[in-house]
């Protein structure tokens, strides 16, 4: 649970391989971003995370709209009820704990980044506001 980088565990697998320096590593057994990809229009769980023709975050994520097309901030739907911040539901659990202000919160029952992680490797839904992609920082 205590991590110092993004090579920690995610769903029993290494989210980013310790030897990797970009986001083209493995995520749930698949390449999160392909090694030749330079944007977020790559594959995520077999689907296009952001469509190649998309310029905002209102695209599809696991068959649902990650951010509602009518929304302009990150308080939109992410596989859960209506939320007002990023401490909302992600697959039935709180993605970021409401009391937390960093990325050391819980993600699917496991600590996504450990409580001592203080660098710029943010989780992928801590998106920038409005029509900017949320993978601006390294994982």
Coordinates of N, CA and C in Angstrom, one line a residue:
X1 N 0.8 -1.2 0.0 CA 0.0 0.0 0.0 C 0.8 1.3 0.0
X2 N 2.1 1.2 0.5 CA 2.9 2.4 0.5 C 3.7 2.4 -0.8
X3 N 3.5 3.5 -1.5 CA 4.2 3.5 -2.8 C 5.0 4.8 -2.9
X4 N 6.0 4.8 -3.7 CA 6.7 6.0 -4.0 C 6.7 6.4 -5.4
X5 N 6.2 5.6 -6.3 CA 6.1 5.9 -7.7 C 4.8 5.2 -8.2
X6 N 4.7 5.2 -9.5 CA 3.5 4.7 -10.1 C 3.6 3.3 -10.5
X7 N 4.6 2.6 -10.0 CA 4.8 1.2 -10.4 C 4.1 0.3 -9.3
X8 N 3.1 0.8 -8.6 CA 2.5 0.1 -7.6 C 1.4 -0.8 -8.2
X9 N 0.7 -1.5 -7.3 CA -0.3 -2.4 -7.8 C -1.6 -1.8 -8.1
X10 N -2.2 -2.3 -9.2 CA -3.6 -2.0 -9.6 C -4.3 -3.2 -10.0
X11 N -5.3 -3.6 -9.1 CA -6.0 -4.8 -9.4 C -5.1 -6.0 -9.5
X12 N -4.2 -6.1 -8.6 CA -3.3 -7.3 -8.6 C -2.2 -7.3 -9.6
X13 N -2.2 -6.3 -10.5 CA -1.1 -6.2 -11.4 C -0.4 -4.8 -11.3
X14 N 0.8 -4.8 -11.8 CA 1.5 -3.6 -11.7 C 0.9 -2.6 -12.7
X15 N 0.5 -1.5 -12.1 CA -0.2 -0.5 -13.0 C 0.7 0.0 -14.0
X16 N 1.8 0.5 -13.6 CA 2.9 0.8 -14.6 C 4.1 0.0 -14.2
X17 N 4.7 -0.7 -15.2 CA 5.8 -1.5 -14.9 C 6.9 -0.7 -14.3
X18 N 7.6 -1.2 -13.3 CA 8.7 -0.5 -12.7 C 9.8 0.0 -13.7
X19 N 9.9 -0.7 -14.8 CA 10.9 -0.3 -15.7 C 10.4 0.7 -16.8
X20 N 9.2 1.0 -16.7 CA 8.6 1.9 -17.7 C 8.6 3.3 -17.2
X21 N 8.7 4.2 -18.2 CA 8.8 5.6 -17.9 C 7.7 6.4 -18.6
X22 N 6.8 5.7 -19.2 CA 5.6 6.4 -19.8 C 4.4 5.6 -19.6
X23 N 3.3 6.1 -20.2 CA 2.0 5.4 -19.9 C 1.7 4.3 -20.9
X24 N 2.7 3.8 -21.6 CA 2.5 2.8 -22.6 C 2.6 1.4 -21.9
X25 N 2.5 1.4 -20.6 CA 2.6 0.1 -19.9 C 1.3 -0.6 -19.8
X26 N 1.4 -1.6 -19.0 CA 0.2 -2.5 -18.9 C -0.8 -2.0 -17.9
X27 N -2.1 -2.1 -18.3 CA -3.2 -1.8 -17.5 C -4.2 -2.9 -17.6
X28 N -4.4 -3.7 -16.6 CA -5.4 -4.8 -16.7 C -5.0 -5.7 -17.8
X29 N -3.7 -6.0 -18.0 CA -3.3 -6.9 -19.0 C -3.2 -6.4 -20.4
X30 N -3.6 -5.2 -20.6 CA -3.6 -4.6 -21.9 C -2.7 -3.3 -21.8
X31 N -2.3 -2.9 -23.0 CA -1.5 -1.7 -23.0 C -2.5 -0.5 -22.9
X32 N -2.2 0.3 -21.8 CA -3.1 1.4 -21.5 C -3.0 2.4 -22.7
X33 N -1.8 2.9 -22.9 CA -1.6 3.7 -24.1 C -0.5 2.9 -24.9
X34 N -0.8 2.8 -26.2 CA 0.2 2.0 -27.0 C 1.5 2.7 -27.0
X35 N 2.6 2.0 -27.2 CA 3.9 2.5 -27.2 C 4.2 3.6 -28.3
X36 N 3.3 3.5 -29.3 CA 3.5 4.5 -30.4 C 2.5 5.6 -30.3
X37 N 1.8 5.7 -29.3 CA 0.7 6.7 -29.2 C 1.2 7.9 -28.5
X38 N 0.7 9.0 -28.9 CA 1.1 10.3 -28.4 C -0.1 11.1 -27.8
X39 N -1.3 10.5 -27.9 CA -2.4 11.1 -27.3 C -3.3 10.1 -26.5
X40 N -4.4 10.5 -26.1 CA -5.3 9.6 -25.3 C -6.3 8.9 -26.1
X41 N -6.1 8.9 -27.4 CA -7.1 8.2 -28.3 C -6.7 6.7 -28.4
X42 N -6.0 6.2 -27.5 CA -5.5 4.8 -27.5 C -6.5 3.9 -26.8
X43 N -6.1 2.7 -26.7 CA -7.0 1.6 -26.2 C -7.0 1.6 -24.7
X44 N -8.2 1.4 -24.1 CA -8.4 1.2 -22.7 C -9.4 0.2 -22.5
X45 N -9.0 -1.0 -22.0 CA -9.9 -2.1 -21.8 C -10.6 -2.5 -23.1
X46 N -9.9 -2.5 -24.2 CA -10.4 -2.9 -25.5 C -11.3 -1.9 -26.2
X47 N -11.5 -0.8 -25.6 CA -12.2 0.3 -26.2 C -11.4 1.5 -26.3
X48 N -11.8 2.4 -27.2 CA -11.1 3.6 -27.4 C -11.4 4.5 -26.1
X49 N -10.3 4.8 -25.4 CA -10.5 5.6 -24.2 C -11.1 7.0 -24.6
X50 N -10.4 7.7 -25.4 CA -10.9 8.9 -26.1 C -10.8 8.6 -27.5
X51 N -11.9 8.8 -28.2 CA -11.9 8.5 -29.7 C -10.9 9.4 -30.4
X52 N -10.4 8.9 -31.5 CA -9.4 9.6 -32.2 C -9.8 10.9 -32.7
X53 N -11.1 11.1 -32.9 CA -11.6 12.4 -33.4 C -12.1 13.3 -32.3
X54 N -11.9 12.9 -31.0 CA -12.4 13.6 -29.9 C -11.4 14.6 -29.4
X55 N -11.9 15.8 -29.0 CA -11.1 16.8 -28.5 C -11.4 17.2 -27.0
X56 N -12.3 16.5 -26.5 CA -12.6 16.7 -25.0 C -12.8 15.4 -24.3
X57 N -13.2 15.5 -23.1 CA -13.3 14.3 -22.3 C -14.7 13.7 -22.2
X58 N -15.5 14.1 -23.1 CA -16.9 13.6 -23.1 C -17.1 12.3 -23.9
X59 N -16.0 11.6 -24.1 CA -16.0 10.4 -24.9 C -16.4 9.2 -24.0
X60 N -16.2 8.0 -24.6 CA -16.6 6.8 -24.0 C -15.6 6.2 -23.1
X61 N -16.0 5.7 -22.0 CA -15.1 5.0 -21.0 C -15.8 3.8 -20.5
X62 N -15.4 2.6 -20.9 CA -16.0 1.4 -20.6 C -17.5 1.4 -21.0
X63 N -17.8 1.9 -22.2 CA -19.1 1.8 -22.7 C -20.1 2.9 -22.2
X64 N -19.6 3.7 -21.2 CA -20.4 4.8 -20.7 C -19.7 6.1 -21.0
X65 N -20.4 7.2 -20.9 CA -19.8 8.5 -21.2 C -19.0 8.8 -19.9
X66 N -17.7 9.0 -20.1 CA -16.8 9.4 -19.0 C -17.3 10.7 -18.4
X67 N -17.3 11.7 -19.2 CA -17.9 13.0 -18.8 C -19.1 13.2 -19.7
X68 N -20.2 13.6 -19.2 CA -21.4 13.8 -20.0 C -21.1 14.9 -21.0
X69 N -21.6 14.7 -22.2 CA -21.3 15.7 -23.3 C -21.8 17.1 -22.9
X70 N -22.8 17.2 -22.0 CA -23.3 18.5 -21.7 C -22.4 19.1 -20.5
X71 N -21.5 18.4 -20.0 CA -20.7 18.9 -18.9 C -19.4 19.6 -19.3
X72 N -19.0 20.5 -18.5 CA -17.8 21.2 -18.9 C -16.7 21.1 -17.8
X73 N -17.0 20.3 -16.8 CA -15.9 20.2 -15.8 C -15.9 18.7 -15.4
X74 N -15.1 18.4 -14.4 CA -14.9 17.0 -14.0 C -15.9 16.5 -13.0
X75 N -17.0 17.3 -12.8 CA -18.0 16.8 -11.8 C -19.1 16.0 -12.5
X76 N -18.7 15.4 -13.6 CA -19.7 14.7 -14.4 C -19.8 13.2 -14.0
X77 N -20.4 12.4 -14.8 CA -20.6 11.0 -14.5 C -19.4 10.2 -14.8
X78 N -19.0 9.4 -13.9 CA -18.0 8.4 -14.1 C -18.4 7.1 -13.5
X79 N -19.2 6.3 -14.2 CA -19.7 5.0 -13.8 C -20.4 5.1 -12.4
X80 N -21.1 6.2 -12.2 CA -21.7 6.4 -10.9 C -22.7 7.5 -11.0
X81 N -23.3 7.8 -9.8 CA -24.4 8.8 -9.8 C -23.8 10.2 -10.1
X82 N -24.7 11.2 -10.0 CA -24.2 12.5 -10.3 C -23.3 13.0 -9.2
X83 N -22.1 13.5 -9.6 CA -21.1 13.9 -8.6 C -20.8 15.4 -8.8
X84 N -20.2 15.9 -7.7 CA -19.8 17.3 -7.7 C -18.4 17.5 -7.7
X85 N -17.6 16.5 -7.4 CA -16.2 16.6 -7.4 C -15.6 15.2 -7.8
X86 N -14.3 15.1 -7.6 CA -13.7 13.8 -8.0 C -13.8 12.8 -6.9
X87 N -14.4 13.1 -5.8 CA -14.5 12.1 -4.7 C -15.8 11.3 -4.9
X88 N -16.3 11.2 -6.1 CA -17.5 10.5 -6.4 C -17.2 9.0 -6.7
X89 N -18.2 8.4 -7.2 CA -18.2 6.9 -7.3 C -17.5 6.5 -8.5
X90 N -16.7 5.5 -8.4 CA -16.0 4.8 -9.5 C -16.2 3.3 -9.3
X91 N -17.1 2.8 -10.1 CA -17.4 1.4 -10.0 C -17.9 1.0 -8.7
X92 N -18.8 1.9 -8.1 CA -19.4 1.6 -6.8 C -18.6 2.0 -5.6
X93 N -17.4 2.4 -5.8 CA -16.6 2.8 -4.7 C -16.1 4.3 -4.9
X94 N -15.8 4.9 -3.8 CA -15.3 6.3 -3.9 C -13.9 6.2 -4.5
X95 N -13.8 6.9 -5.7 CA -12.5 6.9 -6.4 C -11.5 7.6 -5.6
X96 N -11.8 8.9 -5.2 CA -11.0 9.6 -4.3 C -11.9 9.8 -3.0
X97 N -11.3 9.5 -1.9 CA -12.1 9.7 -0.7 C -12.4 11.1 -0.4
X98 N -13.6 11.5 0.0 CA -14.0 12.9 0.2 C -13.0 13.6 1.1
X99 N -12.4 12.9 2.0 CA -11.5 13.6 3.0 C -10.1 13.7 2.5
X100 N -9.9 13.2 1.3 CA -8.5 13.2 0.8 C -8.3 14.3 -0.2
X101 N -7.1 14.8 -0.2 CA -6.8 15.9 -1.1 C -5.6 15.5 -2.0
X102 N -5.2 14.3 -2.0 CA -4.2 13.8 -2.9 C -4.6 12.5 -3.5
X103 N -3.7 11.8 -4.2 CA -4.0 10.6 -4.9 C -3.7 9.4 -4.1
X104 N -3.6 9.5 -2.8 CA -3.3 8.4 -1.9 C -4.6 7.7 -1.4
X105 N -5.7 7.9 -2.2 CA -7.0 7.4 -1.8 C -7.2 6.0 -2.3
X106 N -8.4 5.5 -2.1 CA -8.7 4.2 -2.5 C -9.2 4.1 -3.9
X107 N -8.8 3.1 -4.6 CA -9.3 2.8 -6.0 C -9.6 1.3 -6.1
X108 N -10.9 1.0 -6.2 CA -11.3 -0.3 -6.3 C -10.8 -1.2 -5.2
X109 N -10.9 -0.6 -3.9 CA -10.5 -1.4 -2.7 C -9.1 -1.5 -2.5
X110 N -8.2 -0.9 -3.4 CA -6.8 -0.9 -3.1 C -6.3 0.5 -3.2
X111 N -5.2 0.7 -2.5 CA -4.6 2.0 -2.6 C -4.0 2.2 -3.9
X112 N -4.6 3.2 -4.7 CA -4.1 3.4 -6.1 C -2.6 3.9 -6.0
X113 N -2.4 5.0 -5.3 CA -1.1 5.4 -5.0 C -1.0 5.5 -3.5
X114 N 0.1 5.1 -3.0 CA 0.3 5.0 -1.5 C 0.2 6.3 -0.8
X115 N 0.0 6.3 0.5 CA -0.2 7.6 1.2 C 1.0 8.5 1.2
X116 N 2.2 7.9 0.8 CA 3.4 8.7 0.9 C 3.7 9.2 -0.5
X117 N 2.9 9.0 -1.5 CA 3.2 9.5 -2.9 C 2.9 11.0 -2.9
X118 N 4.0 11.7 -3.3 CA 3.9 13.2 -3.3 C 4.3 13.8 -4.6
X119 N 4.4 13.0 -5.6 CA 4.9 13.5 -6.9 C 3.8 13.8 -7.8
X120 N 4.1 14.1 -9.0 CA 3.1 14.5 -10.0 C 2.5 13.4 -10.7
X121 N 2.6 12.2 -10.3 CA 2.0 11.1 -10.9 C 0.6 10.9 -10.5
X122 N -0.3 11.7 -11.1 CA -1.7 11.7 -10.6 C -2.5 10.6 -11.3
X123 N -3.6 10.3 -10.6 CA -4.5 9.3 -11.2 C -5.2 9.9 -12.4
X124 N -5.7 8.9 -13.3 CA -6.1 9.4 -14.6 C -7.4 10.1 -14.7
X125 N -8.2 10.1 -13.6 CA -9.4 10.9 -13.7 C -9.3 12.2 -12.9
X126 N -8.1 12.5 -12.4 CA -7.9 13.9 -11.8 C -7.7 14.8 -13.0
X127 N -8.7 15.1 -13.7 CA -8.5 15.7 -15.0 C -8.5 17.2 -14.9
X128 N -7.9 17.8 -15.8 CA -7.9 19.3 -15.8 C -9.3 19.7 -16.3
X129 N -9.7 20.9 -15.9 CA -11.1 21.3 -16.2 C -11.3 21.6 -17.7
X130 N -12.5 21.5 -18.0 CA -13.0 21.8 -19.3 C -12.4 20.9 -20.4
X131 N -12.2 21.5 -21.6 CA -11.9 20.6 -22.7 C -10.4 20.3 -22.9
X132 N -9.8 19.9 -21.8 CA -8.4 19.5 -21.9 C -8.3 18.0 -21.5
X133 N -7.4 17.4 -22.0 CA -7.3 16.0 -21.8 C -6.7 15.8 -20.3
X134 N -7.1 14.6 -19.8 CA -6.8 14.4 -18.4 C -5.5 13.6 -18.2
X135 N -4.9 13.3 -19.3 CA -3.6 12.5 -19.1 C -2.4 13.5 -19.4
X136 N -2.6 14.7 -18.9 CA -1.5 15.7 -19.1 C -0.3 15.4 -18.3
X137 N -0.5 14.7 -17.1 CA 0.6 14.4 -16.3 C 0.9 12.9 -16.5
X138 N 2.1 12.6 -16.1 CA 2.5 11.2 -16.1 C 1.7 10.5 -15.0
X139 N 1.5 9.2 -15.3 CA 0.9 8.4 -14.2 C 1.8 8.3 -13.1

